[in-house]
Coordinates of C-alpha atoms and ligand atoms in Angstrom, one line a residue:
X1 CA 76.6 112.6 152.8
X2 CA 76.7 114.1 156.2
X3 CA 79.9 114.5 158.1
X4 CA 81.4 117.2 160.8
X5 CA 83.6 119.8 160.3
X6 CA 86.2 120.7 163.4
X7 CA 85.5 121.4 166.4
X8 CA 86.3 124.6 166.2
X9 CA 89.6 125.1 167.0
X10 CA 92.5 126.3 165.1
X11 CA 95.9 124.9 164.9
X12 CA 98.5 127.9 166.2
X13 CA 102.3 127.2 166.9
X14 CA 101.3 123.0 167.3
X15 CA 98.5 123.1 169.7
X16 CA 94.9 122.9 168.8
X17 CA 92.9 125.6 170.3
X18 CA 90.2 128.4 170.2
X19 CA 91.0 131.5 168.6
X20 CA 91.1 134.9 170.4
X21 CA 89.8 136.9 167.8
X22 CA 86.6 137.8 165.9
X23 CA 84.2 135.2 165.1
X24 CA 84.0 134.3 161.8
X25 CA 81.2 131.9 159.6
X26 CA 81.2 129.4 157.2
X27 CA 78.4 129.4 154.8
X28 CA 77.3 126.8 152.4
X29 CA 76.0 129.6 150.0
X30 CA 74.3 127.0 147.6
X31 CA 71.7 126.6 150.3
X32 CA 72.2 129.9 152.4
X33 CA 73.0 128.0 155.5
X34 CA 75.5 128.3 158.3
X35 CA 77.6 125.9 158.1
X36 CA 80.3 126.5 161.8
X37 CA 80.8 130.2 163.4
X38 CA 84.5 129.8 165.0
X39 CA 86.7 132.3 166.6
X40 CA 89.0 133.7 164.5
X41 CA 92.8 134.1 165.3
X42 CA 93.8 137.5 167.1
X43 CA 96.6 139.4 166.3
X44 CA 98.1 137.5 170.1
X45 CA 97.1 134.2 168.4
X46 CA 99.5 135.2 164.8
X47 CA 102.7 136.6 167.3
X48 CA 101.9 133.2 169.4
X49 CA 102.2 131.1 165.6
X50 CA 104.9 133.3 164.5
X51 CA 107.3 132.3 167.6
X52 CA 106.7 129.1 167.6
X53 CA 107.4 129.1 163.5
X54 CA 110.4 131.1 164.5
X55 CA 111.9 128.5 166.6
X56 CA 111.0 125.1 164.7
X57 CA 112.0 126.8 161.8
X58 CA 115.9 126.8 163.6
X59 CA 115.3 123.4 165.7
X60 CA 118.3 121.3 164.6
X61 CA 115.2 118.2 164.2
X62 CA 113.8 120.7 161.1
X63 CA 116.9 122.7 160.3
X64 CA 119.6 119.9 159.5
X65 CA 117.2 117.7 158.2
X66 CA 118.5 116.5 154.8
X67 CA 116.2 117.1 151.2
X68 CA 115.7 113.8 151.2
X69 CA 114.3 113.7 154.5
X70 CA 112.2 116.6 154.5
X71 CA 110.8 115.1 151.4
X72 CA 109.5 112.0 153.4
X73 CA 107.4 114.7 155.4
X74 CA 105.9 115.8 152.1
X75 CA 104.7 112.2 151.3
X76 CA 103.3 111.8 154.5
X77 CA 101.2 115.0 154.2
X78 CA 100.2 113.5 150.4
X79 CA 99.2 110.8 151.8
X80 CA 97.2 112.1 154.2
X81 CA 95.2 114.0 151.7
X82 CA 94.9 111.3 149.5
X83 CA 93.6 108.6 152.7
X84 CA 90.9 111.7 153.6
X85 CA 89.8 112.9 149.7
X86 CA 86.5 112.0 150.3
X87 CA 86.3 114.2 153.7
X88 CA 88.3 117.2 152.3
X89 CA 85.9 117.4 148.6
X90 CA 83.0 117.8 150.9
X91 CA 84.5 120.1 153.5
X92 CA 85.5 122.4 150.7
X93 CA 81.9 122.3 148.9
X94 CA 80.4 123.3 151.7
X95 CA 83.1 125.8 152.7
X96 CA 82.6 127.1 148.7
X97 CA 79.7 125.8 147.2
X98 CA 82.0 124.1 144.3
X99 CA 81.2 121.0 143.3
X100 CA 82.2 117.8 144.4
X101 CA 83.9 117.1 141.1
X102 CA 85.9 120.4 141.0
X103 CA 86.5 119.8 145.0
X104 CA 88.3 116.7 144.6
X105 CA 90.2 117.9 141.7
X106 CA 91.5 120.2 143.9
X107 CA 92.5 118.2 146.7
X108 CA 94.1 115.1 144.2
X109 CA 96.4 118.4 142.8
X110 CA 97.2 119.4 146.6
X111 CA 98.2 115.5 147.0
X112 CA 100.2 115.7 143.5
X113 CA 101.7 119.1 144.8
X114 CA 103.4 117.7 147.5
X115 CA 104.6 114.4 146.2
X116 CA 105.8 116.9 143.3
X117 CA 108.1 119.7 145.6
X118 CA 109.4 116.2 147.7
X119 CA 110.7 115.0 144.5
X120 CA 112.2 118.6 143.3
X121 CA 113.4 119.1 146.7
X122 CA 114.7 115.1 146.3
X123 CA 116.7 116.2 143.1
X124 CA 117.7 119.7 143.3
X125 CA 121.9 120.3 142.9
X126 CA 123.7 123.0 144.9
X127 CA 126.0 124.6 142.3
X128 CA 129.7 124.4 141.8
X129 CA 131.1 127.7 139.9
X130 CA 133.4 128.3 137.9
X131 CA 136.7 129.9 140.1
X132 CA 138.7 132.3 139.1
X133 CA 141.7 131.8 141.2
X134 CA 142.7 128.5 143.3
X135 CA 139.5 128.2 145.1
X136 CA 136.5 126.0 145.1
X137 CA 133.2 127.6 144.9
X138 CA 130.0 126.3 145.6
X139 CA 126.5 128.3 145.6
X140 CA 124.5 126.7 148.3
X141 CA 120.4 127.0 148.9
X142 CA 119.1 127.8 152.3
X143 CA 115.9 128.5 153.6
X144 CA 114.4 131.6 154.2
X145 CA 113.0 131.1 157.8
X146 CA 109.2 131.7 158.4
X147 CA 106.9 131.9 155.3
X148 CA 103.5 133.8 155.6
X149 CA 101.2 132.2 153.2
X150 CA 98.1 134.2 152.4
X151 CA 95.3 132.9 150.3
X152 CA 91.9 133.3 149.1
X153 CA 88.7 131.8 149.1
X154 CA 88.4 130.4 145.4
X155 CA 90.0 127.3 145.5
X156 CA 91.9 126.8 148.8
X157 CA 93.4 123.6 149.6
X158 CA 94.9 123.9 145.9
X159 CA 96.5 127.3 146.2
X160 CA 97.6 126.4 150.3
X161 CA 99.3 123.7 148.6
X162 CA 101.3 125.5 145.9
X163 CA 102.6 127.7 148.7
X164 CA 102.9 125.0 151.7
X165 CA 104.5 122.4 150.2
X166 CA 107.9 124.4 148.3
X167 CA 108.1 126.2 151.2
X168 CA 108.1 123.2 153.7
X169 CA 110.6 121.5 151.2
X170 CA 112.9 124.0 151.1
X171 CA 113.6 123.9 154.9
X172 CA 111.1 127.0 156.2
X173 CA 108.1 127.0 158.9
X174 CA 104.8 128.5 157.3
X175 CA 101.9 130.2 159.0
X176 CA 99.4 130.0 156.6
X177 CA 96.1 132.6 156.9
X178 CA 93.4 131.5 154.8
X179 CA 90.3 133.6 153.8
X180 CA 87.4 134.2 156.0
X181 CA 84.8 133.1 153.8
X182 CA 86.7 129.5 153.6
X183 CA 88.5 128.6 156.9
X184 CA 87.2 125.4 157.0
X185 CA 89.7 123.1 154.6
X186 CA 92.3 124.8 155.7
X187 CA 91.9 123.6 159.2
X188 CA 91.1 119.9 157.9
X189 CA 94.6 120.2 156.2
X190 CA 96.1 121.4 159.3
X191 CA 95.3 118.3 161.0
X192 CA 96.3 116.0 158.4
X193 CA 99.8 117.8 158.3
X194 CA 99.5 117.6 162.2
X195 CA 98.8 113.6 161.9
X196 CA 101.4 113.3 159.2
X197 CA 104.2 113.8 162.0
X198 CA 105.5 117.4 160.9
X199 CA 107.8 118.8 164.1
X200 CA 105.4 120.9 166.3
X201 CA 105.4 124.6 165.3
X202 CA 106.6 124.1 162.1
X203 CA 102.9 125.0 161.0
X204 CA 100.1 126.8 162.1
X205 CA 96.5 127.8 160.4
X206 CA 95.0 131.6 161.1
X207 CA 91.6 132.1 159.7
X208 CA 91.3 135.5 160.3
X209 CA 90.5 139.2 159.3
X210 CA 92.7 140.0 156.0
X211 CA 93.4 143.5 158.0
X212 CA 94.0 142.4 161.2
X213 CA 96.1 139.2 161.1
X214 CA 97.2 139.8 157.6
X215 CA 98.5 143.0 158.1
X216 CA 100.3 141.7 161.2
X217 CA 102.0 138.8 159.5
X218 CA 103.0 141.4 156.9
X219 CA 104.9 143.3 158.8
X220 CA 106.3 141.5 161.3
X221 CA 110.4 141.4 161.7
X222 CA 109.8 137.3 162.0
X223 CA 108.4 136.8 158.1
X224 CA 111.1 136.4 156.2
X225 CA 108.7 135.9 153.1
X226 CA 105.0 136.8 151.9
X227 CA 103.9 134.2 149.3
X228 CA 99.9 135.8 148.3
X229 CA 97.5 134.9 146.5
X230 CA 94.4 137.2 145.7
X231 CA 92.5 140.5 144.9
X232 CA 95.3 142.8 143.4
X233 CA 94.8 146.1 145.5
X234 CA 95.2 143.8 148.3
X235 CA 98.6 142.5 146.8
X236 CA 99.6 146.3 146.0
X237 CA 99.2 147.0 149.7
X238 CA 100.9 144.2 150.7
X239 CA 104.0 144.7 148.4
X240 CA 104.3 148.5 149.6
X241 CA 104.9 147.0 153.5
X242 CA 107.1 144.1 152.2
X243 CA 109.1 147.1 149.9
X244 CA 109.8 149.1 153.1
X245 CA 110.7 145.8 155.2
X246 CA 113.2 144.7 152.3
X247 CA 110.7 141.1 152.2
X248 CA 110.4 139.3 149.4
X249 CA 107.1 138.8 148.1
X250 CA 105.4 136.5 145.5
X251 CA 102.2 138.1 144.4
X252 CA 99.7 135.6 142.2
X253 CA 96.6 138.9 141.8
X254 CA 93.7 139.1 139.7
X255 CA 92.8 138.9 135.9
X256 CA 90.8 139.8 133.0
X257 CA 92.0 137.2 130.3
X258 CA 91.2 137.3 126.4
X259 CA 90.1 134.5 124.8
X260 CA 90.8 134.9 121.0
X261 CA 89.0 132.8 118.4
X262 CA 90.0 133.2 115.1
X263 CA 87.9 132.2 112.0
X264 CA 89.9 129.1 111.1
X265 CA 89.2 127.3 114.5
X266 CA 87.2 124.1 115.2
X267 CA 84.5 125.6 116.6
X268 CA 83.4 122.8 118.6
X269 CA 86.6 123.0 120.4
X270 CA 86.5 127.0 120.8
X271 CA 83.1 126.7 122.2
X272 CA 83.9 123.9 124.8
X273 CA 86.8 125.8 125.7
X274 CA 85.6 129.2 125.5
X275 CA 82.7 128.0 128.0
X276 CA 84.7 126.1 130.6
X277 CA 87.3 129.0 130.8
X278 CA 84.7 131.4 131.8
X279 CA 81.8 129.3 133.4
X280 CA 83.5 126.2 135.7
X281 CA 83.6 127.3 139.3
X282 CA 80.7 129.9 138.4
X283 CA 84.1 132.0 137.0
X284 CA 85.5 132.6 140.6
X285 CA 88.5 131.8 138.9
X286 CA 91.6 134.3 138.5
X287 CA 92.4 132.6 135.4
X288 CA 88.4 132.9 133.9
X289 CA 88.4 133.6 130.2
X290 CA 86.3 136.4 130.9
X291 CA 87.1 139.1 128.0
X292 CA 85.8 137.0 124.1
X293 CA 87.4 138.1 121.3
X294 CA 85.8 136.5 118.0
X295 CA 86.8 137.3 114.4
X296 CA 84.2 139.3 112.8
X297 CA 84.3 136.8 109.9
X298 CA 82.6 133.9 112.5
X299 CA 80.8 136.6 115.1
X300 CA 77.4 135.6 114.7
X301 CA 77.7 132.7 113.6
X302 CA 79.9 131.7 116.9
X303 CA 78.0 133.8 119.2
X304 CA 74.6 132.2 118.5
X305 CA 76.4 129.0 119.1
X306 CA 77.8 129.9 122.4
X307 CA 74.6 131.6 123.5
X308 CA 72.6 128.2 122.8
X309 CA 75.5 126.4 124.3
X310 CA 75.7 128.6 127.3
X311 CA 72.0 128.3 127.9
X312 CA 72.2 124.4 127.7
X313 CA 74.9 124.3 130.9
X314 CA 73.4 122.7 134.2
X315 CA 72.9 125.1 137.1
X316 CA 72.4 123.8 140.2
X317 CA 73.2 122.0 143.8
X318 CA 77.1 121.2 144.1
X319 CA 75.7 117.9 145.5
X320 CA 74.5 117.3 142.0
X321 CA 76.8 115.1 139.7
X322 CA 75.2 116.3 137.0
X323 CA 76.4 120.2 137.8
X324 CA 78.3 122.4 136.0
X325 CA 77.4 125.6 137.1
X326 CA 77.2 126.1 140.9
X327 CA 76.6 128.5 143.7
X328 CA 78.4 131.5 144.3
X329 CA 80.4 131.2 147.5
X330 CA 78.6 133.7 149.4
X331 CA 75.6 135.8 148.5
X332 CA 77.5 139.2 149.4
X333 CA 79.5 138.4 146.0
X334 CA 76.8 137.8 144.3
X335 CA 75.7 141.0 144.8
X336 CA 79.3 142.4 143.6
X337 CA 78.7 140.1 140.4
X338 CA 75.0 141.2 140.1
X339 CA 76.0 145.1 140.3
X340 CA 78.9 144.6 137.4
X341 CA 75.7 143.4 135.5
X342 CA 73.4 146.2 136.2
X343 CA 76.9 148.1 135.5
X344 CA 77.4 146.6 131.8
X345 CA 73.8 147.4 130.9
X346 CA 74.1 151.2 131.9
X347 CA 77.5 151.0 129.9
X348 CA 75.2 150.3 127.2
X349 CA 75.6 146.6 127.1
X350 CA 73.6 144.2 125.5
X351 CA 72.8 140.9 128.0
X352 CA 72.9 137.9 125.3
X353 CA 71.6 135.0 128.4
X354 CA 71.9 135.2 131.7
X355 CA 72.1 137.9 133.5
X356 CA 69.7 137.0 136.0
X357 CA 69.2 134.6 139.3
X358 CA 67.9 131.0 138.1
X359 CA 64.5 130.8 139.2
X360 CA 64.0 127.6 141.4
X361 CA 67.3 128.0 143.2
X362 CA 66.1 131.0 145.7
X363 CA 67.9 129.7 148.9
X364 CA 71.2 130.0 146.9
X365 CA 73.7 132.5 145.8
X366 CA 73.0 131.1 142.4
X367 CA 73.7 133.4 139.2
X368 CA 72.9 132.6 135.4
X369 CA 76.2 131.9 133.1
X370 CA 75.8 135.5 131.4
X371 CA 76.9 136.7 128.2
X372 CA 77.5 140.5 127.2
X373 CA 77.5 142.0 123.8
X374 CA 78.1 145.4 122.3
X375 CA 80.9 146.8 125.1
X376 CA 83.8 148.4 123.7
X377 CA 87.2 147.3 125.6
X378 CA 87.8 150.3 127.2
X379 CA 84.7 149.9 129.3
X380 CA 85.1 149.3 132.9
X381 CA 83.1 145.6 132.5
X382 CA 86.0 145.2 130.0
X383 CA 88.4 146.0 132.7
X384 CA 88.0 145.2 136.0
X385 CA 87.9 141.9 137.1
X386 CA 84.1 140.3 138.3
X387 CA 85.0 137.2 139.1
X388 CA 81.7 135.7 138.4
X389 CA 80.0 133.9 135.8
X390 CA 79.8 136.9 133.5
X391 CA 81.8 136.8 129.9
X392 CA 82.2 139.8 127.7
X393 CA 82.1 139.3 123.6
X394 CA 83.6 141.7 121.5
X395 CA 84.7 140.9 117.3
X396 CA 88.2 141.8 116.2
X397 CA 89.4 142.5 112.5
X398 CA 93.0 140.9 112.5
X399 CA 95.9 139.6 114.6
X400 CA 97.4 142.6 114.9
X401 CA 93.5 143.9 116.1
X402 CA 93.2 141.4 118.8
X403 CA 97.0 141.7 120.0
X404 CA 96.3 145.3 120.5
X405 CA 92.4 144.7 122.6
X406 CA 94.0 141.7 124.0
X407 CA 96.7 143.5 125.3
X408 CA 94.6 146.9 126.5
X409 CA 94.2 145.7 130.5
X410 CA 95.9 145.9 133.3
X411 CA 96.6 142.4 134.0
X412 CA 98.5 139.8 132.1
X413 CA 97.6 136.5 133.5
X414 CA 96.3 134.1 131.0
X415 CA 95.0 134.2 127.0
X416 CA 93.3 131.3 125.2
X417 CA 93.7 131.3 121.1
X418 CA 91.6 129.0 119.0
X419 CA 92.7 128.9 115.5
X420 CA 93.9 125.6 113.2
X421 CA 97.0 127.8 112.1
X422 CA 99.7 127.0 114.5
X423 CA 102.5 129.4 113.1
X424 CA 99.4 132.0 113.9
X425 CA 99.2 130.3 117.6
X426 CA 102.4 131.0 118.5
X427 CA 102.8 134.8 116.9
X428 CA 100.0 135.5 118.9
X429 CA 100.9 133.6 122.2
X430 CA 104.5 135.3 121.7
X431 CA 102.9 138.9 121.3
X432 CA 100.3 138.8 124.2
X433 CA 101.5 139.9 127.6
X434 CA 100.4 136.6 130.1
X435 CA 101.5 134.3 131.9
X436 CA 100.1 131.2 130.6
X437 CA 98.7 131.2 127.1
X438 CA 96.6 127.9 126.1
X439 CA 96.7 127.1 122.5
X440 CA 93.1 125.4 121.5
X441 CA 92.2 124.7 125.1
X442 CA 91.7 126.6 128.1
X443 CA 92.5 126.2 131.6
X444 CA 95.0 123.3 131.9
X445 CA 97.2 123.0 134.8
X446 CA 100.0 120.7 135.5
X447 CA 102.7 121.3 139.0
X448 CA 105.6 121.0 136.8
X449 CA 104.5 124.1 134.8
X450 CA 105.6 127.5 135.9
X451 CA 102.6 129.5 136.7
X452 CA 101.9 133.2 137.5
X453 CA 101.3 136.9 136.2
X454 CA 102.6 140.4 134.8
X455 CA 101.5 143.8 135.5
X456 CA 98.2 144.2 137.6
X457 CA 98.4 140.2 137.7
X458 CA 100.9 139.8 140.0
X459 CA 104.8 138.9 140.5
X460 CA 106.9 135.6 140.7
X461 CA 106.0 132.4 139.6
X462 CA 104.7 129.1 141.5
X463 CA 104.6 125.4 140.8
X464 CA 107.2 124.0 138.4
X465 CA 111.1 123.4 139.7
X466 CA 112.0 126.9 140.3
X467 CA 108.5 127.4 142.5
X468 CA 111.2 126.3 145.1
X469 CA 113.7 128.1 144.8
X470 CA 111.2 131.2 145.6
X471 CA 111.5 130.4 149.0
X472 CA 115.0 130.0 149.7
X473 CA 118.4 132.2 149.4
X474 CA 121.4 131.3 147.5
X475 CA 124.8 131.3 149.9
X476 CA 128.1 131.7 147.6
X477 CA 130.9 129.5 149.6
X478 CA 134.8 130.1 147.9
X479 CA 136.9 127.5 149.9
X480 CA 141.0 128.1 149.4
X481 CA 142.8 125.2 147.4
X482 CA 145.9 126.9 147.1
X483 CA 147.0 127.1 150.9
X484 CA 149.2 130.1 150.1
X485 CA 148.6 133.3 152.1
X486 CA 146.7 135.9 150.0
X487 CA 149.6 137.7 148.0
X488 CA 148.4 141.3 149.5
X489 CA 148.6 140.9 152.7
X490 CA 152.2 141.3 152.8
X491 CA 154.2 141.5 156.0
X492 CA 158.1 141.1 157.5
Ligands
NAD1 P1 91.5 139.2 148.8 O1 92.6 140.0 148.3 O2 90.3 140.0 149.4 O3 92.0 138.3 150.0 C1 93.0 137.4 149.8 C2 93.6 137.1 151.2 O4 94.3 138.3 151.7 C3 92.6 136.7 152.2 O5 93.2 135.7 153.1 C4 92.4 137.9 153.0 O6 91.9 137.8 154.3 C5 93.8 138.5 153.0 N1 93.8 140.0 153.2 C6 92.9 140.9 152.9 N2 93.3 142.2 153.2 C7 94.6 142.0 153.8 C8 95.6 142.9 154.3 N3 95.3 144.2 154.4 N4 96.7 142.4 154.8 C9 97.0 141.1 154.7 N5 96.1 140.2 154.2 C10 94.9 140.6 153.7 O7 91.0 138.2 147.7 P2 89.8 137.2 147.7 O8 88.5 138.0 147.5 O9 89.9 136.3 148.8 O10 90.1 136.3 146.4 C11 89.7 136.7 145.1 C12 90.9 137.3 144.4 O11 92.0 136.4 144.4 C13 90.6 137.6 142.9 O12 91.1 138.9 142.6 C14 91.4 136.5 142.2 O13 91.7 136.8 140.9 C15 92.6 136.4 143.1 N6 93.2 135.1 142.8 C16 94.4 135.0 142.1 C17 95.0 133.8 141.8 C18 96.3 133.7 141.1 O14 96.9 132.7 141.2 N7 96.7 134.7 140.3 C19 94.4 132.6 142.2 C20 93.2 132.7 142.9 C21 92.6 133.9 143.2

């Protein structure tokens, strides 16, 4: 397939134009090529996007627009997606190195995301409260004003989506800055938003440095909200400037999630789970299964499976239909994945497969689906998130054994629990600190489903009805019934 990417230019307060700032590349890692060098956007191009967000955002032609009309904007953009799939799964495979498959999942959920917030924003009530005197009141939603959307490299057009489309639904402008390493889909969905007819300003695109341009959007007096998604000492720094600012900020961070398999699971379905948790998009996932727990009962018996199972998955091309396990995105995180390796083994842990770069795939950023035995949970490859293709195993004696490891981290995203005892399920989904626990599966998503984190994970939740109301403010309106002067206010 060969197509173009842009030309270059990014999309800043409604016009289309070269960035002022650094330059920044595109690789497609899976064959260590360039794939575009653009200007970046300068901290001149975010004030220029922020102004211009400023005054769309209060333009009577965005502001009194009705739910129902600002959901007809939201199809249009859906529809744009869905008319360019085809362009937009490539763009972001070469932009990633995912494959094609996982690419045009992704773009078919940003499609589904939109047509899913122009339906909540469709059917969402204003409230009428209960008075307490002669007085109507009513508790009215109201957007926020400009929305900086910051996101990261893994899977962008589906995490630009869960932050652009509530936001645009509930009545605010966004300036979204996407990573460096993937500034490419960001900029196709820029011009289908641009095509789909959205009033001028109301959206811009900032590929830029997380420091420079991040940091500005931060802190500017013209956010009124920071919705982020990524590494969590980046989110930590983030909330600190939105703290002294008095922002709000939704913070979707990092992860080190437990899968738990018990000894009464079908073990088919634990190992088909267990692997596509941790291995699908090469485990650049915040949600990877990446910590194992098996019951000591199974251990060996699972673990030799697994091994053989993990050695049996396809590496190669993202081109390749018949791929499971792709490129890294860039070769520099490769390294970071490669040094957690070299890490575990000093830690004194055993490499089961893997471990290594596939031979035959030398022009890549290509690293083996690698299993690691014999770590304790309080070591760091326990700990810290890789973010890689790179799964820890470790046995466990009882429920309230794996409760205990599982809950030993930091973060609090996700679990998986494989066991045919339901009652067992839910005690153990009930007692594990995550956001989204998966009961003999792993890694299913739907909109309508609340999603985020606890402790080092994050803050807030997206997707689902509420994911809207994160970016508005509530306005408490108590209208007199009664026409009688209030009784205080006495005069002659
Ligand atoms: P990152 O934190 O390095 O960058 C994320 C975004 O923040 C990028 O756009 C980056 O340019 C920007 N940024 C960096 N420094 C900044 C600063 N000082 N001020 C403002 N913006 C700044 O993360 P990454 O490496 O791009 O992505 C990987 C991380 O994202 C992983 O930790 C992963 O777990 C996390 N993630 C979380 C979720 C979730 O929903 N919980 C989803 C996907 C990825």
């Amino acid at each position: 397939m060969t197509q173009d990417f842009s030309d270059g230019r990014l999309f800043i307060g409604g016009d289309w134009r070269k960035g002022r700032g650094a330059p920044i590349t595109s690789v497609f890692a899976a064959e260590g090529i360039e794939n575009q060098t653009l200007a970046g956007a300068s901290r001149d191009d975010a004030l220029d996007a922020i102004a211009a967000a400023g005054a769309a955002q209060q333009d009577p032609a965005w502001r009194d627009l009705k739910p129902h009309e600002r959901a007809t904007h939201l199809h249009r953009i859906a529809d744009g997606i869905a008319a360019n799939i085809d362009r937009i799964s490539w763009i972001q495979s070469r932009d990633t190195s995912k494959t094609l498959a996982e690419t045009r999942a992704l773009a078919l959920s940003a499609a589904g995301t939109f047509r899913y917030f122009a339906a909540v924003v469709e059917t969402s009530d204003d409230l009428l409260t209960a008075p307490r005197g002669v007085y109507l009141t009513s508790s009215v939603h109201e957007p926020l004003g400009v929305v900086a959307a910051i996101t990261p490299w893994n899977s962008p057009i589906a995490s630009d989506a869960q932050k652009v489309a509530p936001a645009l639904a509930a009545g605010n402008a966004v300036v979204l800055k996407p990573a460096s390493w993937s500034p490419l889909v960001c900029l196709e969905l820029a011009r289908i938003i641009d095509e789909a007819g959205l009033p001028r300003g109301l959206f811009s695109v900032l590929p830029g440095s997380g420091r420079e341009v991040g940091t500005l959007l931060v802190e500017h007096p013209g956010i009124a909200k920071v919705s982020f998604t990524g590494g969590t000492s980046t989110g930590r720094h983030l909330a600190g400037i939105a703290a002294r600012k008095l922002m709000p900020v939704s913070l979707e961070l990092g992860g080190k999630s437990p899968t738990i398999v018990f000894d009464d699971c079908d073990m088919d379905l634990a190992i088909a789970g267990v692997l596509f948790g941790i291995f699908s998009s090469s485990g650049q996932s915040c949600i990877a299964g990446s910590r194992l727990f098996v019951q000591r009962g199974i251990y060996d018996r699972f673990v030799e499976r697994l091994v053989q199972a993990t050695r049996a998955l396809s590496v190669g091309h993202p081109f390749d239909p018949r791929t499971q396990v792709s490129s890294l995105i860039h070769a520099d995180h490769r390294a970071s994945v490669e040094a957690y390796v070299a890490l575990a083994r000093d830690e004194g842990g055993e490499v089961l497969c893997g471990g290594a770069r596939p031979e035959g795939l030398d022009a890549g950023a290509y690293f083996l689906p690698t299993i690691i035995a014999g770590l304790d949970n309080a070591a760091r490859t326990c700990r810290e998130e890789i973010f890689g293709p790179v799964l820890v195993v470790m046995p466990f004696d009882d429920e309230a054994d794996v409760i205990a490891q599982g809950n030993d981290s930091d973060y609090g995203l996700a679990c998986g629990i494989f066991s045919n005892d339901r009652r067992k399920c839910w005690r153990v989904a009930r007692a594990i600190r995550a956001g989204t626990v998966w009961v003999n599966t792993y890694k299913q998503f739907s909109i309508a489903t609340p999603f985020g984190g606890d402790g080092a994970s994050g803050m807030g939740r997206e997707k689902g009805r509420a994911g809207l109301r994160a970016y508005q403010t509530q306005k408490s309106i108590y209208e007199d019934l009664g026409g009688q002067p209030h009784p205080w206010a006495r005069w002659p």
